[in-house]
CSV table of C-alpha atoms in Angstrom, one decimal:
chain,number,residue,atom,x,y,z
A,29,MET,CA,-36.6,49.8,49.7
A,30,LYS,CA,-40.0,50.6,48.3
A,31,CYS,CA,-42.6,47.7,48.3
A,32,ALA,CA,-45.2,47.3,45.6
A,33,PHE,CA,-48.1,44.8,45.7
A,34,ILE,CA,-49.6,43.7,42.4
A,35,THR,CA,-52.8,41.9,41.9
A,36,GLY,CA,-52.9,40.0,38.6
A,37,ILE,CA,-49.1,39.7,38.7
A,38,THR,CA,-49.1,36.6,36.4
A,39,GLY,CA,-51.1,38.4,33.7
A,40,GLN,CA,-49.8,40.4,30.7
A,41,ASP,CA,-49.7,43.8,32.5
A,42,GLY,CA,-48.8,42.4,35.9
A,43,SER,CA,-45.8,40.5,34.7
A,44,PHE,CA,-44.5,43.5,32.7
A,45,LEU,CA,-45.0,45.8,35.7
A,46,ALA,CA,-43.3,43.4,38.0
A,47,GLU,CA,-40.2,43.4,35.8
A,48,LEU,CA,-40.2,47.2,35.6
A,49,LEU,CA,-40.5,47.6,39.3
A,50,LEU,CA,-37.8,45.0,40.0
A,51,SER,CA,-35.5,47.0,37.7
A,52,LYS,CA,-36.1,50.1,39.8
A,53,GLY,CA,-35.1,48.3,43.0
A,54,TYR,CA,-38.6,47.6,44.4
A,55,LYS,CA,-39.5,44.7,46.6
A,56,VAL,CA,-42.4,43.2,44.6
A,57,ALA,CA,-45.2,41.1,46.1
A,58,GLY,CA,-47.9,39.6,44.0
A,59,LEU,CA,-51.3,38.0,44.5
A,60,VAL,CA,-51.7,34.4,43.2
A,61,SER,CA,-54.5,31.9,43.6
A,62,GLY,CA,-52.4,29.1,44.9
A,63,LYS,CA,-53.6,26.8,42.1
A,64,HIS,CA,-51.6,26.2,39.0
A,65,ASP,CA,-51.8,29.7,37.4
A,66,ILE,CA,-52.2,29.7,33.6
A,67,GLY,CA,-50.1,32.9,33.5
A,68,ASP,CA,-47.2,31.4,35.5
A,69,GLN,CA,-45.0,31.3,32.3
A,70,ASN,CA,-45.2,35.1,32.2
A,71,ILE,CA,-43.1,35.4,35.4
A,72,ARG,CA,-41.1,32.2,35.2
A,73,SER,CA,-37.8,33.9,34.3
A,74,PHE,CA,-37.9,36.2,37.4
A,75,LYS,CA,-40.2,34.4,39.7
A,76,HIS,CA,-37.4,33.8,42.2
A,77,LYS,CA,-37.2,37.6,42.7
A,78,LEU,CA,-40.9,38.0,43.6
A,79,ILE,CA,-42.8,37.4,46.9
A,80,LEU,CA,-45.9,35.5,45.8
A,81,GLU,CA,-48.8,35.6,48.2
A,82,THR,CA,-51.7,33.2,48.0
A,83,GLY,CA,-55.1,34.9,48.2
A,84,ASP,CA,-58.2,36.0,46.3
A,85,LEU,CA,-59.7,39.3,45.3
A,86,LEU,CA,-63.0,37.8,46.6
A,87,ASP,CA,-61.5,37.2,50.0
A,88,LYS,CA,-61.1,40.3,52.2
A,89,LYS,CA,-59.3,38.4,54.9
A,90,SER,CA,-56.5,37.1,52.6
A,91,LEU,CA,-56.1,40.6,51.2
A,92,GLU,CA,-56.0,42.2,54.7
A,93,LYS,CA,-53.3,39.7,55.8
A,94,ILE,CA,-51.1,40.5,52.8
A,95,ILE,CA,-51.5,44.3,53.1
A,96,ILE,CA,-50.8,44.3,56.9
A,97,LYS,CA,-47.7,42.1,56.3
A,98,HIS,CA,-46.1,44.2,53.6
A,99,LYS,CA,-47.5,47.7,54.2
A,100,PRO,CA,-46.7,48.5,50.5
A,101,GLN,CA,-46.0,52.0,49.4
A,102,GLU,CA,-47.8,51.2,46.1
A,103,ILE,CA,-50.7,48.9,45.2
A,104,TYR,CA,-51.5,48.1,41.5
A,105,ASN,CA,-54.8,46.4,41.0
A,106,LEU,CA,-54.5,44.7,37.7
A,107,GLY,CA,-56.4,41.5,38.5
A,108,GLY,CA,-59.9,40.7,37.3
A,109,ILE,CA,-62.1,39.4,34.5
A,110,THR,CA,-61.1,41.2,31.3
A,111,PHE,CA,-62.9,39.3,28.5
A,112,ILE,CA,-66.3,40.7,27.7
A,113,PRO,CA,-68.1,37.5,26.6
A,114,THR,CA,-67.1,36.0,30.0
A,115,SER,CA,-68.7,38.9,31.7
A,116,TRP,CA,-72.1,38.1,30.1
A,117,GLU,CA,-71.8,34.5,31.2
A,118,LYS,CA,-70.8,35.4,34.7
A,119,PRO,CA,-72.1,38.9,35.5
A,120,GLU,CA,-72.2,38.5,39.3
A,121,LEU,CA,-68.6,37.1,39.5
A,122,THR,CA,-67.5,39.9,37.1
A,123,PHE,CA,-68.9,42.6,39.4
A,124,ASN,CA,-67.5,41.0,42.5
A,125,VAL,CA,-64.0,40.6,41.1
A,126,ASN,CA,-63.8,43.9,39.1
A,127,ALA,CA,-65.7,46.3,41.4
A,128,LEU,CA,-66.3,45.0,44.9
A,129,ALA,CA,-62.7,43.9,45.2
A,130,VAL,CA,-61.7,47.6,44.6
A,131,ALA,CA,-63.9,48.6,47.5
A,132,ARG,CA,-62.2,45.9,49.6
A,133,ILE,CA,-58.7,47.1,48.8
A,134,LEU,CA,-59.5,50.8,49.2
A,135,GLU,CA,-61.0,50.1,52.6
A,136,LEU,CA,-58.0,48.1,53.7
A,137,ILE,CA,-55.7,50.9,52.6
A,138,ARG,CA,-57.8,53.5,54.5
A,139,LYS,CA,-57.7,51.3,57.6
A,140,HIS,CA,-54.2,50.0,57.6
A,141,CYS,CA,-51.9,52.2,55.4
A,142,PRO,CA,-53.6,55.4,54.4
A,143,LYS,CA,-50.4,56.8,52.8
A,144,THR,CA,-50.3,53.9,50.3
A,145,LYS,CA,-50.7,54.9,46.7
A,146,PHE,CA,-53.3,52.9,44.6
A,147,PHE,CA,-53.5,52.4,40.9
A,148,GLN,CA,-56.7,51.0,39.4
A,149,ALA,CA,-56.7,49.4,35.9
A,150,SER,CA,-59.7,51.1,34.3
A,151,SER,CA,-60.8,50.6,30.7
A,152,ALA,CA,-61.8,52.6,27.7
A,153,LYS,CA,-64.9,50.3,27.5
A,154,ILE,CA,-66.5,52.5,30.3
A,155,PHE,CA,-67.2,55.1,27.6
A,156,GLY,CA,-69.6,52.7,25.8
A,157,ARG,CA,-70.9,54.5,22.7
A,158,PRO,CA,-68.8,57.7,22.9
A,159,LYS,CA,-70.2,60.8,21.1
A,160,ILE,CA,-66.8,62.4,21.4
A,161,THR,CA,-63.9,61.2,19.3
A,162,PRO,CA,-61.1,61.0,20.4
A,163,GLN,CA,-62.2,60.5,24.0
A,164,ASN,CA,-60.6,62.4,26.9
A,165,GLU,CA,-60.8,62.2,30.7
A,166,GLN,CA,-64.1,64.2,30.7
A,167,THR,CA,-65.9,62.0,28.2
A,168,PRO,CA,-69.2,60.8,29.7
A,169,ILE,CA,-69.2,57.2,31.1
A,170,ASP,CA,-71.9,55.0,29.6
A,171,PRO,CA,-71.0,51.2,29.8
A,172,LEU,CA,-72.6,48.7,27.5
A,173,ASP,CA,-71.9,45.3,29.2
A,174,PRO,CA,-71.2,43.7,32.6
A,175,TYR,CA,-67.5,44.0,32.2
A,176,SER,CA,-67.5,47.8,31.4
A,177,THR,CA,-70.2,48.4,34.0
A,178,SER,CA,-68.0,46.7,36.7
A,179,LYS,CA,-65.0,48.8,35.5
A,180,ALA,CA,-67.1,52.0,35.6
A,181,ALA,CA,-68.2,51.2,39.2
A,182,ALA,CA,-64.6,50.7,40.2
A,183,HIS,CA,-63.6,53.9,38.4
A,184,PHE,CA,-66.2,55.9,40.5
A,185,LEU,CA,-65.1,54.2,43.7
A,186,VAL,CA,-61.5,55.3,43.2
A,187,ARG,CA,-62.7,58.9,42.5
A,188,ASN,CA,-64.9,58.8,45.6
A,189,TYR,CA,-62.1,57.6,47.9
A,190,ARG,CA,-59.7,60.2,46.5
A,191,ASN,CA,-62.2,63.1,47.0
A,192,HIS,CA,-63.8,62.0,50.3
A,193,PHE,CA,-60.7,60.7,52.1
A,194,SER,CA,-57.9,62.5,50.3
A,195,MET,CA,-56.3,59.2,49.5
A,196,PHE,CA,-53.8,58.8,46.7
A,197,CYS,CA,-55.8,56.6,44.3
A,198,CYS,CA,-56.1,56.9,40.6
A,199,SER,CA,-57.4,55.1,37.5
A,200,GLY,CA,-55.6,54.5,34.3
A,201,ILE,CA,-58.3,54.5,31.6
A,202,MET,CA,-56.5,52.0,29.3
A,203,TYR,CA,-57.2,51.4,25.7
A,204,ASN,CA,-56.3,48.1,24.0
A,205,HIS,CA,-52.7,47.2,24.7
A,206,GLU,CA,-51.2,44.0,23.4
A,207,SER,CA,-48.0,42.0,23.6
A,208,GLU,CA,-46.5,38.5,23.2
A,209,LYS,CA,-48.2,37.7,26.5
A,210,ARG,CA,-51.7,38.6,25.3
A,211,GLY,CA,-54.2,35.8,25.7
A,212,LEU,CA,-55.1,33.8,22.5
A,213,GLU,CA,-58.8,34.8,22.9
A,214,PHE,CA,-57.9,38.4,21.9
A,215,VAL,CA,-58.0,39.2,18.2
A,216,THR,CA,-54.4,40.5,17.9
A,217,ARG,CA,-52.9,37.4,19.3
A,218,LYS,CA,-55.4,35.2,17.5
A,219,ILE,CA,-54.1,36.7,14.3
A,220,THR,CA,-50.3,36.6,15.1
A,221,TYR,CA,-50.6,33.0,16.4
A,222,GLY,CA,-52.8,32.0,13.5
A,223,ALA,CA,-50.4,33.5,10.9
A,224,ALA,CA,-47.5,31.7,12.5
A,225,ARG,CA,-49.4,28.4,12.4
A,226,ILE,CA,-50.3,28.9,8.8
A,227,LYS,CA,-46.6,29.6,7.9
A,228,LEU,CA,-45.7,26.3,9.6
A,229,ASN,CA,-48.4,24.4,7.7
A,230,ARG,CA,-50.4,23.7,10.9
A,231,GLN,CA,-53.4,25.6,9.9
A,232,LYS,CA,-55.1,26.4,6.5
A,233,GLU,CA,-57.1,29.5,7.3
A,234,LEU,CA,-57.9,32.0,9.9
A,235,VAL,CA,-61.6,32.9,10.6
A,236,LEU,CA,-62.3,36.4,12.1
A,237,GLY,CA,-65.1,38.9,12.5
A,238,ASP,CA,-65.4,42.4,11.0
A,239,LEU,CA,-62.0,43.3,9.5
A,240,LYS,CA,-63.0,47.0,9.2
A,241,VAL,CA,-63.2,47.5,13.0
A,242,LYS,CA,-60.7,50.1,14.1
A,243,LEU,CA,-59.2,50.2,17.5
A,244,ASP,CA,-56.6,52.2,19.5
A,245,TRP,CA,-53.8,49.6,20.0
A,246,GLY,CA,-50.6,50.1,22.0
A,247,TYR,CA,-47.8,48.0,23.4
A,248,ALA,CA,-48.4,46.7,27.0
A,249,PRO,CA,-44.8,47.5,28.4
A,250,ASP,CA,-45.4,51.1,27.4
A,251,TYR,CA,-48.6,51.2,29.4
A,252,VAL,CA,-47.2,49.7,32.6
A,253,GLU,CA,-44.6,52.5,32.5
A,254,ALA,CA,-47.5,55.0,32.6
A,255,MET,CA,-49.0,53.1,35.6
A,256,TYR,CA,-45.7,53.6,37.4
A,257,LEU,CA,-45.5,57.2,36.5
A,258,MET,CA,-49.0,57.9,37.7
A,259,LEU,CA,-48.0,56.8,41.2
A,260,GLN,CA,-44.9,59.0,41.2
A,261,GLN,CA,-46.8,62.2,40.9
A,262,LYS,CA,-47.5,64.7,43.8
A,263,LYS,CA,-51.2,64.7,43.0
A,264,ALA,CA,-53.4,61.7,42.3
A,265,ASP,CA,-55.5,61.9,39.1
A,266,ASP,CA,-57.0,59.8,36.3
A,267,TYR,CA,-55.4,59.5,32.9
A,268,ILE,CA,-56.2,58.2,29.5
A,269,LEU,CA,-53.5,55.7,28.5
A,270,SER,CA,-53.7,55.2,24.7
A,271,SER,CA,-51.6,55.2,21.6
A,272,GLY,CA,-53.7,58.0,20.1
A,273,LYS,CA,-53.8,56.2,16.8
A,274,LEU,CA,-56.4,54.0,15.1
A,275,HIS,CA,-55.7,50.7,13.2
A,276,SER,CA,-58.1,48.2,11.7
A,277,VAL,CA,-58.2,44.5,12.2
A,278,GLU,CA,-57.3,44.3,8.5
A,279,ASP,CA,-54.2,46.3,9.4
A,280,VAL,CA,-53.2,43.7,12.0
A,281,CYS,CA,-53.7,40.9,9.4
A,282,ARG,CA,-51.7,42.7,6.7
A,283,THR,CA,-48.8,43.5,9.1
A,284,ALA,CA,-48.7,40.0,10.7
A,285,PHE,CA,-48.9,38.0,7.5
A,286,SER,CA,-46.4,40.3,5.6
A,287,GLN,CA,-43.9,39.6,8.4
A,288,LEU,CA,-44.0,36.0,7.4
A,289,SER,CA,-44.0,36.8,3.6
A,290,LEU,CA,-47.6,35.7,3.3
A,291,ASP,CA,-50.6,37.4,1.5
A,292,TRP,CA,-53.2,37.7,4.2
A,293,LYS,CA,-56.1,37.8,1.7
A,294,LYS,CA,-55.4,34.1,0.8
A,295,PHE,CA,-55.9,32.8,4.3
A,296,VAL,CA,-58.2,35.1,6.2
A,297,LYS,CA,-62.0,34.5,6.1
A,298,THR,CA,-64.8,36.3,7.9
A,299,ASP,CA,-67.8,34.9,9.7
A,300,LYS,CA,-70.8,36.9,10.8
A,301,LYS,CA,-71.0,35.0,14.1
A,302,TYR,CA,-67.8,36.8,15.2
A,303,PHE,CA,-69.2,40.3,14.5
A,304,ARG,CA,-70.0,42.2,17.7
A,305,LYS,CA,-72.5,45.1,17.8
A,306,GLU,CA,-70.3,47.1,20.2
A,307,ASP,CA,-67.4,46.9,17.7
A,308,VAL,CA,-69.0,49.6,15.5
A,309,TYR,CA,-68.3,52.3,18.2
A,310,GLN,CA,-64.9,54.0,17.8
A,311,LEU,CA,-62.8,53.9,20.9
A,312,TRP,CA,-59.9,56.3,20.3
A,313,GLY,CA,-58.0,57.9,23.1
A,314,ASP,CA,-56.6,61.4,23.5
A,315,ASN,CA,-53.5,60.8,25.6
A,316,SER,CA,-52.4,64.5,25.7
A,317,LYS,CA,-52.9,64.8,29.4
A,318,ALA,CA,-50.6,61.8,30.1
A,319,LYS,CA,-48.0,63.2,27.7
A,320,LYS,CA,-48.1,66.6,29.3
A,321,ILE,CA,-48.2,65.8,33.0
A,322,LEU,CA,-46.6,62.4,33.2
A,323,LYS,CA,-44.1,63.1,30.4
A,324,TRP,CA,-45.2,59.7,29.0
A,325,GLN,CA,-44.8,58.7,25.4
A,326,PRO,CA,-45.6,55.4,23.8
A,327,LYS,CA,-42.3,54.1,22.4
A,328,VAL,CA,-43.3,51.0,20.4
A,329,SER,CA,-45.3,51.6,17.2
A,330,PHE,CA,-48.2,49.5,16.0
A,331,GLU,CA,-46.1,47.8,13.3
A,332,GLN,CA,-43.3,47.1,15.7
A,333,MET,CA,-45.7,45.6,18.2
A,334,ILE,CA,-47.3,43.2,15.7
A,335,LYS,CA,-43.9,42.2,14.4
A,336,LYS,CA,-42.7,41.4,17.9
A,337,MET,CA,-45.8,39.2,18.5
A,338,VAL,CA,-45.4,37.4,15.2
A,339,GLU,CA,-41.7,36.7,15.9
A,340,TYR,CA,-42.5,35.4,19.3
A,341,ASP,CA,-45.4,33.1,18.1
A,342,TYR,CA,-43.4,31.8,15.1
A,343,LYS,CA,-40.3,30.9,17.3
A,344,MET,CA,-42.4,29.4,20.0
A,345,LEU,CA,-44.3,27.1,17.6
A,346,LYS,CA,-41.2,26.2,15.7
A,347,ASP,CA,-39.4,25.3,18.9
A,348,LEU,CA,-42.3,23.1,20.0
A,349,SER,CA,-42.0,21.0,16.9
A,350,SER,CA,-38.2,20.6,17.1
């Protein structure tokens, strides 16, 4: 039986990946903090099938103990700080968790289990202000904030270890991917949750930033399938993981509110304080390499994804009141 170790197992991607690997007959171990985890509800239905190990990405000793214990065939590093405003508030912590932790794990693999395959969750934000649209794996890396800088450092570390030590390690350069498990601080979930609250008369309006901003949005379960496929290849490499399509924040509003038979224009307001300078740069991924080599194809459309999120939020909120 193959063993996989997942950091960030209680998060959106980690929980979906854990479910996928369990369905394929893997033994799945995951890193948890030991405190009450805010993402615990994401794994509640199959928690009994997991091996949850207490540790911390900042603590090399705890990571070493886990890796020696399980000697996993695959490690997926999905943990870390993912919200850009937080990275400005805590830049040192962001770099420690998102970049130095990758160095720790790679060194532990090299020392204890050099045949282990490693996946790093990279981000399209590493491209900063891309001059090439859509972006591909050769697009220059030019980060704009502490979050994307930490991700860029981790991205280069993975490449360094792959080239210098011939280790099987790779980065999935992931564009925005959403789901019912997405945090409420992210705009898609803010919209679907807000629309559901408005439908249930618990909220009168939804205040957002620039509605014209366009992003490459995909469905998270599709992306974790690509992560798995990357580690099943004979050769390690980096891949763009994206939907390959652009949609605006306005498109999210229109789709979400129409699912609830509401006119979004009557409820959505904008406020300049939510506008972000970096939002004007178009991050749009060319996923042709992943399609060709991994035989990967996003299955859930943008509209289907937003509808799933709205249905989940509406049912959850309605059930809470009953």
